[in-house]
Short mmCIF file of C-alpha atoms in Angstrom, two decimals:
data_model
loop_
_atom_site.label_atom_id
_atom_site.label_comp_id
_atom_site.label_asym_id
_atom_site.label_seq_id
_atom_site.Cartn_x
_atom_site.Cartn_y
_atom_site.Cartn_z
CA MET A 23 -13.76 22.35 -12.80
CA SER A 24 -10.88 24.60 -13.91
CA ILE A 25 -7.74 22.59 -14.68
CA THR A 26 -4.43 24.41 -15.09
CA GLU A 27 -1.91 23.62 -17.79
CA ALA A 28 0.55 22.38 -15.14
CA GLN A 29 -2.06 19.97 -13.75
CA ALA A 30 -2.85 18.66 -17.23
CA ARG A 31 0.84 18.06 -17.99
CA ARG A 32 1.28 16.23 -14.70
CA ALA A 33 -1.79 14.08 -15.34
CA LEU A 34 -0.35 13.03 -18.70
CA ARG A 35 2.88 12.05 -16.98
CA TYR A 36 0.97 9.68 -14.70
CA ALA A 37 -0.87 8.21 -17.69
CA ASN A 38 2.46 7.32 -19.31
CA ILE A 39 3.11 4.05 -17.40
CA PRO A 40 6.64 2.54 -17.80
CA TRP A 41 5.45 -0.94 -18.78
CA ASP A 42 8.04 -3.69 -18.45
CA GLY A 43 9.01 -5.66 -21.54
CA GLU A 44 7.84 -8.89 -19.89
CA VAL A 45 4.20 -7.69 -19.83
CA ASP A 46 2.94 -9.93 -22.61
CA ASP A 47 -0.04 -9.35 -24.91
CA PRO A 48 -2.14 -12.56 -24.79
CA ARG A 49 -4.61 -11.61 -27.50
CA GLU A 50 -5.14 -13.43 -30.77
CA ASP A 51 -4.48 -11.41 -33.92
CA ALA A 52 -8.09 -11.82 -34.97
CA TRP A 53 -9.39 -9.65 -32.13
CA VAL A 54 -6.55 -7.16 -31.67
CA VAL A 55 -7.88 -3.65 -32.28
CA HIS A 56 -6.51 -1.54 -29.44
CA ASP A 57 -2.94 -1.14 -28.20
CA HIS A 58 -2.25 -3.58 -25.38
CA CYS A 59 -0.46 -1.25 -22.97
CA ALA A 60 -2.98 1.49 -23.75
CA ILE A 61 -5.78 -0.68 -22.38
CA LEU A 62 -3.77 -1.64 -19.29
CA GLY A 63 -2.80 1.98 -18.62
CA GLY A 64 -6.37 3.12 -19.12
CA LEU A 65 -7.62 0.52 -16.64
CA ALA A 66 -5.05 1.64 -14.05
CA ALA A 67 -6.14 5.25 -14.60
CA ALA A 68 -9.81 4.24 -14.34
CA PHE A 69 -9.12 2.55 -10.98
CA ALA A 70 -7.22 5.64 -9.81
CA VAL A 71 -10.24 7.87 -10.36
CA GLY A 72 -12.77 5.49 -8.81
CA ARG A 73 -14.08 3.81 -11.97
CA TYR A 74 -13.60 0.26 -10.78
CA ASN A 75 -16.07 -1.86 -12.72
CA LEU A 76 -15.62 -2.52 -16.42
CA ARG A 77 -18.70 -0.61 -17.58
CA GLN A 78 -17.47 2.47 -15.72
CA ALA A 79 -14.01 1.93 -17.20
CA GLU A 80 -15.53 1.74 -20.70
CA ASN A 81 -17.20 5.12 -20.17
CA PHE A 82 -13.96 6.55 -18.79
CA PHE A 83 -12.08 5.46 -21.92
CA ALA A 84 -14.74 7.08 -24.11
CA ASP A 85 -14.51 10.39 -22.24
CA LEU A 86 -10.71 10.72 -22.23
CA GLY A 87 -9.26 13.89 -23.71
CA LEU A 88 -6.98 13.95 -26.74
CA GLY A 89 -3.86 14.44 -24.63
CA ALA A 90 -4.57 11.47 -22.39
CA ARG A 91 -5.49 9.25 -25.35
CA ARG A 92 -2.18 10.01 -27.00
CA ALA A 93 -0.22 9.59 -23.77
CA LEU A 94 -1.80 6.16 -23.30
CA GLY A 95 -1.47 5.20 -26.96
CA LEU A 96 -5.20 4.93 -27.64
CA GLY A 97 -6.67 5.52 -31.06
CA SER A 98 -9.95 7.21 -31.84
CA ARG A 99 -12.00 4.15 -30.83
CA SER A 100 -12.48 3.11 -27.21
CA PRO A 101 -12.54 -0.50 -25.93
CA CYS A 102 -15.85 -1.84 -24.64
CA ASP A 103 -16.29 -3.64 -21.35
CA THR A 104 -16.32 -7.05 -23.09
CA THR A 105 -12.93 -6.32 -24.64
CA LEU A 106 -11.59 -5.28 -21.25
CA TYR A 107 -12.85 -8.48 -19.64
CA ARG A 108 -11.41 -10.72 -22.36
CA LEU A 109 -8.01 -9.12 -21.96
CA LEU A 110 -8.01 -9.41 -18.16
CA ALA A 111 -9.16 -13.03 -18.34
CA ALA A 112 -6.19 -13.94 -20.56
CA GLN A 113 -3.55 -11.63 -19.11
CA SER A 114 -0.52 -13.00 -17.25
CA PRO A 115 0.70 -10.92 -14.28
CA THR A 116 4.32 -11.42 -15.37
CA GLY A 117 6.11 -8.07 -15.65
CA PHE A 118 3.64 -6.10 -13.54
CA GLU A 119 5.87 -6.19 -10.47
CA GLU A 120 8.74 -4.75 -12.52
CA THR A 121 6.38 -2.09 -13.86
CA VAL A 122 5.52 -1.01 -10.31
CA PHE A 123 9.25 -0.89 -9.51
CA ALA A 124 9.81 1.41 -12.48
CA GLN A 125 6.81 3.58 -11.59
CA VAL A 126 8.00 4.15 -8.01
CA LYS A 127 11.61 4.72 -9.11
CA ASP A 128 10.38 7.42 -11.48
CA LEU A 129 8.51 9.10 -8.62
CA ILE A 130 11.66 8.91 -6.48
CA ALA A 131 13.81 10.36 -9.28
CA ARG A 132 11.38 13.27 -9.65
CA LYS A 133 11.47 13.78 -5.85
CA VAL A 134 7.74 13.20 -5.56
CA VAL A 135 8.48 10.27 -3.26
CA LYS A 136 11.00 11.19 -0.56
CA ASN A 137 11.48 10.46 3.13
CA ASP A 138 9.79 13.65 4.26
CA ARG A 139 8.14 11.99 7.28
CA PHE A 140 11.16 10.08 8.58
CA ALA A 141 14.68 10.63 7.30
CA LEU A 142 15.99 7.09 7.95
CA GLY A 143 13.25 5.62 5.79
CA VAL A 144 10.59 3.13 6.90
CA LEU A 145 9.21 0.21 4.90
CA SER A 146 5.94 -1.13 6.36
CA VAL A 147 4.72 -4.60 5.41
CA ASP A 148 1.18 -5.79 6.09
CA GLY A 149 -1.35 -8.24 4.72
CA LYS A 150 -4.92 -7.68 3.56
CA GLY A 151 -7.62 -9.47 1.67
CA THR A 152 -7.47 -8.72 -2.03
CA TRP A 153 -10.28 -10.92 -3.41
CA SER A 154 -13.17 -12.99 -2.09
CA ARG A 155 -16.19 -14.77 -3.53
CA ALA A 156 -18.98 -16.70 -1.89
CA ASP A 157 -19.66 -19.95 -3.73
CA GLY A 158 -19.46 -19.65 -7.52
CA PRO A 159 -16.97 -21.52 -9.74
CA LYS A 160 -13.84 -22.63 -7.94
CA VAL A 161 -10.70 -20.60 -8.60
CA GLU A 162 -7.60 -22.76 -8.47
CA GLY A 163 -5.20 -21.76 -5.72
CA ALA A 164 -7.74 -19.81 -3.63
CA ARG A 165 -8.27 -20.52 0.04
CA GLN A 166 -11.49 -22.43 0.64
CA SER A 167 -13.40 -22.03 3.89
CA SER A 168 -16.92 -22.25 5.27
CA TYR A 169 -18.45 -18.98 6.34
CA ASP A 170 -22.07 -19.81 7.15
CA VAL A 171 -24.00 -22.37 9.16
CA ASP A 172 -25.30 -23.99 5.99
CA GLY A 173 -21.74 -24.76 4.90
CA SER A 174 -21.54 -22.15 2.14
CA SER A 175 -17.96 -21.84 0.93
CA LEU A 176 -15.86 -18.71 0.72
CA GLN A 177 -12.92 -18.37 -1.66
CA THR A 178 -10.24 -15.81 -0.87
CA PHE A 179 -6.85 -14.53 -1.94
CA GLY A 180 -4.77 -12.29 0.28
CA ALA A 181 -1.82 -10.06 -0.49
CA LEU A 182 1.22 -9.10 1.56
CA ARG A 183 2.01 -5.52 0.54
CA ALA A 184 4.90 -3.20 1.28
CA THR A 185 4.76 0.59 1.34
CA LEU A 186 7.28 3.35 2.02
CA THR A 187 5.44 4.88 4.96
CA SER A 188 8.27 7.35 5.61
CA SER A 189 7.00 9.20 2.53
CA SER A 190 3.81 11.24 2.57
CA VAL A 191 2.94 9.61 -0.76
CA CYS A 192 3.14 6.18 0.93
CA PRO A 193 3.68 4.35 -2.38
CA CYS A 194 3.10 0.62 -2.60
CA VAL A 195 6.38 -0.83 -3.89
CA ASP A 196 5.59 -4.56 -4.08
CA GLN A 197 3.19 -7.32 -3.13
CA GLN A 198 3.04 -11.09 -2.77
CA ILE A 199 -0.29 -12.79 -3.49
CA ILE A 200 -1.25 -15.37 -0.85
CA GLY A 201 -3.51 -18.29 -1.63
CA SER A 202 -4.10 -21.72 -0.15
CA LYS A 203 -1.20 -23.36 1.72
CA GLU A 204 0.59 -20.00 1.81
CA GLY A 205 1.15 -17.64 4.74
CA GLU A 206 2.22 -14.07 5.42
CA ALA A 207 5.35 -14.96 7.39
CA THR A 208 6.77 -17.10 4.57
CA ALA A 209 5.67 -14.59 1.90
CA PHE A 210 7.64 -11.94 3.80
CA ARG A 211 10.83 -13.93 3.24
CA GLU A 212 10.23 -13.88 -0.52
CA LEU A 213 9.12 -10.25 -0.64
CA LEU A 214 11.75 -8.42 1.40
CA PRO A 215 14.90 -9.45 -0.53
CA ARG A 216 13.33 -8.24 -3.78
CA ILE A 217 12.45 -4.88 -2.26
CA CYS A 218 15.90 -4.42 -0.72
CA GLU A 219 17.47 -5.09 -4.10
CA GLU A 220 15.28 -2.50 -5.83
CA PHE A 221 14.82 0.14 -3.10
CA GLY A 222 17.47 -0.61 -0.48
CA GLY A 223 18.65 2.99 -0.37
CA GLN A 224 15.19 4.28 0.55
CA PHE A 225 14.72 2.69 3.99
CA ARG A 226 16.61 1.42 7.02
CA ILE A 227 13.72 0.26 9.22
CA VAL A 228 11.23 -2.51 8.39
CA THR A 229 7.97 -2.66 10.35
CA GLY A 230 5.44 -5.47 10.51
CA ASP A 231 2.55 -6.57 12.68
CA ALA A 232 2.53 -9.61 14.95
CA GLY A 233 1.73 -11.99 12.10
CA LEU A 234 5.16 -11.31 10.61
CA CYS A 235 7.06 -11.61 13.89
CA ALA A 236 9.13 -14.77 13.54
CA ARG A 237 12.73 -15.60 14.30
CA GLU A 238 13.42 -16.40 10.65
CA ASN A 239 12.05 -13.01 9.59
CA ALA A 240 14.06 -11.13 12.22
CA ALA A 241 17.20 -12.93 11.08
CA LEU A 242 16.44 -12.04 7.43
CA VAL A 243 15.96 -8.34 8.19
CA THR A 244 19.26 -8.31 10.08
CA GLU A 245 21.05 -10.21 7.30
CA LEU A 246 19.84 -7.63 4.78
CA GLY A 247 21.32 -4.82 6.86
CA ARG A 248 18.03 -3.39 8.18
CA TRP A 249 16.43 -2.92 11.59
CA TYR A 250 13.05 -4.42 12.38
CA VAL A 251 10.09 -3.31 14.49
CA PHE A 252 7.61 -6.20 14.86
CA GLY A 253 4.37 -6.25 16.79
CA LEU A 254 4.00 -8.86 19.53
CA LYS A 255 0.94 -10.95 20.32
CA GLY A 256 0.11 -14.47 21.41
CA ASN A 257 1.63 -16.13 18.34
CA GLN A 258 5.00 -15.48 20.05
CA PRO A 259 3.99 -16.41 23.62
CA HIS A 260 7.45 -16.21 25.17
CA LEU A 261 8.37 -12.80 23.77
CA HIS A 262 4.86 -11.47 24.30
CA GLY A 263 4.91 -12.60 27.91
CA LEU A 264 8.28 -10.94 28.39
CA ALA A 265 6.97 -7.67 26.94
CA CYS A 266 3.87 -7.77 29.17
CA GLU A 267 5.90 -7.78 32.40
CA HIS A 268 5.18 -4.18 33.28
CA ARG A 269 7.39 -4.26 36.36
CA HIS A 270 10.39 -3.98 34.04
CA TYR A 271 9.21 -0.63 32.63
CA SER A 272 9.36 2.74 34.34
CA LEU A 273 5.64 3.51 34.25
CA GLY A 274 5.66 6.72 36.26
CA LYS A 275 6.18 9.02 33.28
CA PRO A 276 6.06 7.98 29.62
CA LEU A 277 9.20 8.48 27.55
CA ALA A 278 7.10 9.92 24.72
CA ARG A 279 3.47 11.02 24.47
CA THR A 280 1.14 12.20 21.73
CA ALA A 281 -2.48 13.40 21.87
CA GLU A 282 -4.74 13.94 18.88
CA LYS A 283 -8.38 14.67 18.14
CA TYR A 284 -10.30 12.11 16.09
CA ARG A 285 -14.05 12.27 15.44
CA GLY A 286 -14.70 14.19 18.62
CA GLN A 287 -12.53 11.93 20.75
CA THR A 288 -9.05 12.46 22.13
CA ILE A 289 -6.54 9.64 21.59
CA VAL A 290 -3.46 9.63 23.81
CA ARG A 291 -0.50 7.35 23.11
CA GLU A 292 2.31 6.82 25.62
CA LEU A 293 5.59 4.98 25.06
CA HIS A 294 7.54 2.92 27.60
CA VAL A 295 10.79 1.12 26.74
CA ARG A 296 12.70 -1.84 28.12
CA ASP A 297 16.28 -2.69 27.05
CA VAL A 298 16.82 -6.40 26.30
CA ALA A 299 20.10 -6.33 24.33
CA ASP A 300 21.84 -8.38 27.03
CA ASP A 301 18.80 -10.39 28.12
CA PRO A 302 19.04 -14.07 27.04
CA GLU A 303 15.27 -14.35 27.48
CA ALA A 304 14.77 -12.17 24.37
CA ASP A 305 15.62 -15.07 22.07
CA ILE A 306 15.11 -13.39 18.69
CA GLU A 307 17.82 -12.19 16.33
CA ASP A 308 19.54 -8.97 17.50
CA ALA A 309 16.66 -7.78 19.73
CA GLN A 310 17.59 -4.50 21.42
CA GLN A 311 14.40 -3.21 23.05
CA LEU A 312 10.80 -4.01 23.87
CA TRP A 313 8.36 -1.14 23.37
CA TYR A 314 5.07 -0.85 25.24
CA VAL A 315 2.55 1.63 23.82
CA CYS A 316 -0.55 2.41 25.87
CA GLN A 317 -3.35 4.01 23.83
CA THR A 318 -6.17 5.66 25.80
CA THR A 319 -9.30 7.11 24.24
CA TYR A 320 -11.32 9.87 25.93
CA ASP A 321 -14.77 11.13 24.94
CA ARG A 322 -15.76 14.79 24.58
CA GLY A 323 -16.32 15.07 28.32
CA GLY A 324 -12.88 13.69 29.18
CA ALA A 325 -14.08 10.26 30.33
CA CYS A 326 -11.92 7.27 29.40
CA THR A 327 -13.76 5.01 26.93
CA ALA A 328 -11.03 2.54 25.89
CA VAL A 329 -7.50 1.45 26.75
CA GLU A 330 -5.36 -0.58 24.34
CA GLN A 331 -1.97 -2.04 25.20
CA ARG A 332 0.40 -2.85 22.34
CA TYR A 333 3.85 -4.39 22.42
CA PHE A 334 6.76 -4.42 19.97
CA VAL A 335 10.22 -5.93 19.67
CA THR A 336 12.90 -4.05 17.77
CA SER A 337 16.51 -4.35 16.67
CA VAL A 338 16.98 -0.57 16.39
CA PRO A 339 20.09 0.07 18.52
CA THR A 340 19.38 1.88 21.79
CA GLY A 341 19.98 5.60 21.42
CA THR A 342 19.72 5.65 17.62
CA LEU A 343 16.28 7.25 17.75
CA THR A 344 14.80 9.70 20.18
CA HIS A 345 11.81 8.40 22.13
CA ASP A 346 9.55 10.69 20.10
CA GLU A 347 10.94 9.08 16.93
CA GLU A 348 10.38 5.60 18.36
CA LEU A 349 6.71 6.40 18.94
CA ALA A 350 6.57 7.94 15.45
CA VAL A 351 7.84 4.68 13.92
CA VAL A 352 5.06 2.74 15.66
CA ARG A 353 2.44 5.15 14.34
CA MET A 354 4.07 5.13 10.90
CA HIS A 355 3.37 1.42 10.53
CA TRP A 356 -0.35 2.09 10.91
CA SER A 357 -0.08 4.42 7.89
CA ILE A 358 -0.16 1.38 5.63
CA GLU A 359 -3.68 0.71 6.92
CA ASN A 360 -4.87 4.32 6.92
CA GLY A 361 -3.18 5.16 3.62
CA CYS A 362 -2.67 2.29 1.18
CA HIS A 363 -5.17 -0.32 2.42
CA TRP A 364 -8.02 2.12 3.11
CA THR A 365 -7.55 3.88 -0.22
CA MET A 366 -7.40 0.60 -2.16
CA ASP A 367 -10.67 -0.48 -0.55
CA VAL A 368 -12.68 2.75 -0.49
CA MET A 369 -11.38 4.70 -3.49
CA LEU A 370 -10.28 1.87 -5.81
CA GLY A 371 -13.02 -0.59 -4.88
CA GLU A 372 -10.85 -3.55 -3.94
CA ASP A 373 -13.31 -4.83 -1.32
CA ASP A 374 -16.46 -4.41 -3.40
CA ALA A 375 -15.63 -4.73 -7.11
CA GLN A 376 -13.96 -7.68 -8.83
CA PRO A 377 -13.98 -6.93 -12.55
CA CYS A 378 -12.48 -10.29 -13.60
CA GLN A 379 -12.46 -13.48 -11.53
CA ALA A 380 -11.53 -15.97 -14.23
CA SER A 381 -8.35 -17.27 -12.58
CA ARG A 382 -5.66 -16.52 -10.04
CA ALA A 383 -3.67 -14.83 -12.82
CA SER A 384 -6.51 -12.44 -13.70
CA ILE A 385 -7.15 -11.64 -10.03
CA GLU A 386 -3.45 -10.89 -9.54
CA THR A 387 -3.37 -8.76 -12.71
CA VAL A 388 -6.25 -6.61 -11.44
CA SER A 389 -4.46 -6.28 -8.10
CA TRP A 390 -1.31 -4.97 -9.80
CA LEU A 391 -3.34 -2.53 -11.92
CA ARG A 392 -4.97 -1.20 -8.75
CA ILE A 393 -1.52 -0.69 -7.17
CA ILE A 394 -0.38 1.27 -10.23
CA GLY A 395 -3.56 3.35 -9.99
CA TYR A 396 -3.11 3.86 -6.24
CA ASN A 397 0.47 5.09 -6.66
CA ALA A 398 -0.66 7.53 -9.34
CA ILE A 399 -3.54 9.03 -7.34
CA SER A 400 -1.46 9.19 -4.15
CA ALA A 401 1.36 11.06 -5.91
CA TRP A 402 -1.18 13.35 -7.61
CA ARG A 403 -2.80 14.11 -4.26
CA GLN A 404 0.54 14.88 -2.64
CA LEU A 405 1.31 17.56 -5.26
CA SER A 406 -2.22 19.01 -5.34
CA PRO A 407 -2.93 22.43 -3.76
CA ARG A 408 -3.34 22.25 0.02
CA ARG A 409 -5.84 23.87 2.31
CA ASP A 410 -4.83 24.67 5.91
CA LYS A 411 -1.57 22.81 5.20
CA LYS A 412 -3.51 19.57 4.72
CA PRO A 413 -3.58 17.50 1.53
CA ALA A 414 -6.72 17.37 -0.54
CA SER A 415 -9.23 14.67 0.34
CA TRP A 416 -8.95 11.47 -1.64
CA ALA A 417 -12.31 12.18 -3.27
CA ARG A 418 -11.15 15.64 -4.33
CA ALA A 419 -7.86 14.28 -5.69
CA SER A 420 -9.73 11.64 -7.68
CA GLU A 421 -12.07 14.26 -9.11
CA THR A 422 -9.29 16.63 -10.20
CA LEU A 423 -7.18 13.83 -11.73
CA ARG A 424 -10.18 12.62 -13.70
CA ASP A 425 -10.92 16.13 -14.96
CA ALA A 426 -7.29 16.66 -15.95
CA LEU A 427 -7.23 13.42 -17.95
CA LEU A 428 -10.55 14.19 -19.62
CA LEU A 429 -9.69 17.78 -20.52
CA ALA A 430 -5.97 17.57 -21.35
CA ASP A 431 -5.22 18.58 -24.94
CA VAL A 432 -1.73 17.48 -25.90
CA GLU A 433 -1.50 20.04 -28.73
CA HIS A 434 -1.40 22.89 -26.21
CA LEU A 435 1.04 21.33 -23.75
CA ARG A 436 4.81 21.25 -23.64
CA PRO A 437 6.49 17.85 -24.17
CA LEU A 438 6.18 15.30 -21.39
CA GLU A 439 9.97 15.11 -21.01
CA ASN A 440 10.01 18.66 -19.67
CA THR A 441 7.44 18.09 -16.94
CA THR A 442 8.21 17.48 -13.28
#
């Protein structure tokens, strides 16, 4: 594949990860051969291009071009998969969160990440499984549950992740690992203040699904000077029941409507709104409106095949957004699933490949490396050439980034400081 000089320079920029000073090298002097941050950066790059087990990562290291090796800090020798495993098994995740902060801030400073989808800025927070293992040695801190009739045990860790869905890049800015005796709603209260401190100027609206809808969380969002949009389900029976009273909506004509084609089907979404700012029944901090979104799916022949009804509570002041923007915010939250979560699973192998399962620390370290890799490939994809005004497929972006890293020759490129 033909790689331009500009693409090669940009690839080297992504290989140059701004590692935080708290990222500690755990290795003993007797087995230190390769630069510590070079190995970590190479692993993040390997994840970004779909090389998500350690043997594939070893081959990726061996194939790297001179420019990428120098950008990472690698010498002429490449680490083997055993070396990679030993490092991950001993590595502390301390400092990785700060590294992700620095990575995203650099993308913001270079205007790669910007609120091109929604000017006010939207931070979407959602949980997903980040690690699981059936039976095997017990990992301290993991959730233990039975998943089969014979009583076989399943160990899992989850992660509550936050992405800037108002940006087409949809970067992941932070995460909170969730193990046993931990929950998403409480993790949210630890996660959000950190993000507001680091990226407060990038978003005004915080979205979350029904699992995050709690009075404490609504109060926190308000205290931090943001507006919330939370999904509503049975875990909040009073609010959900209030939202389901359709007689309070004007159902004759939707306030906003979208229709899109998806795999031969037509999906229609319609928005209805109910003001509750002065309603004492809406007993959650600063609630302004309830949103009802009806999603109807039609087959190729126009027959209705499914109807989904979804409800939301929001503190966005009435009249701040147009109804089209309100529906856009709802759809924007789902971008964390379609963008970050799907890419982490399918392209970076989070569901299928667990390169090191030695401890909670090693599992969390791998999770952070995958986030760094995801942010790199997502930014690369956003700046890649478009066809029919659409971004390149994830597979195509992964292929071109890999080729750029393998072929880049630093001797023929201008200094990294001059790249954008």
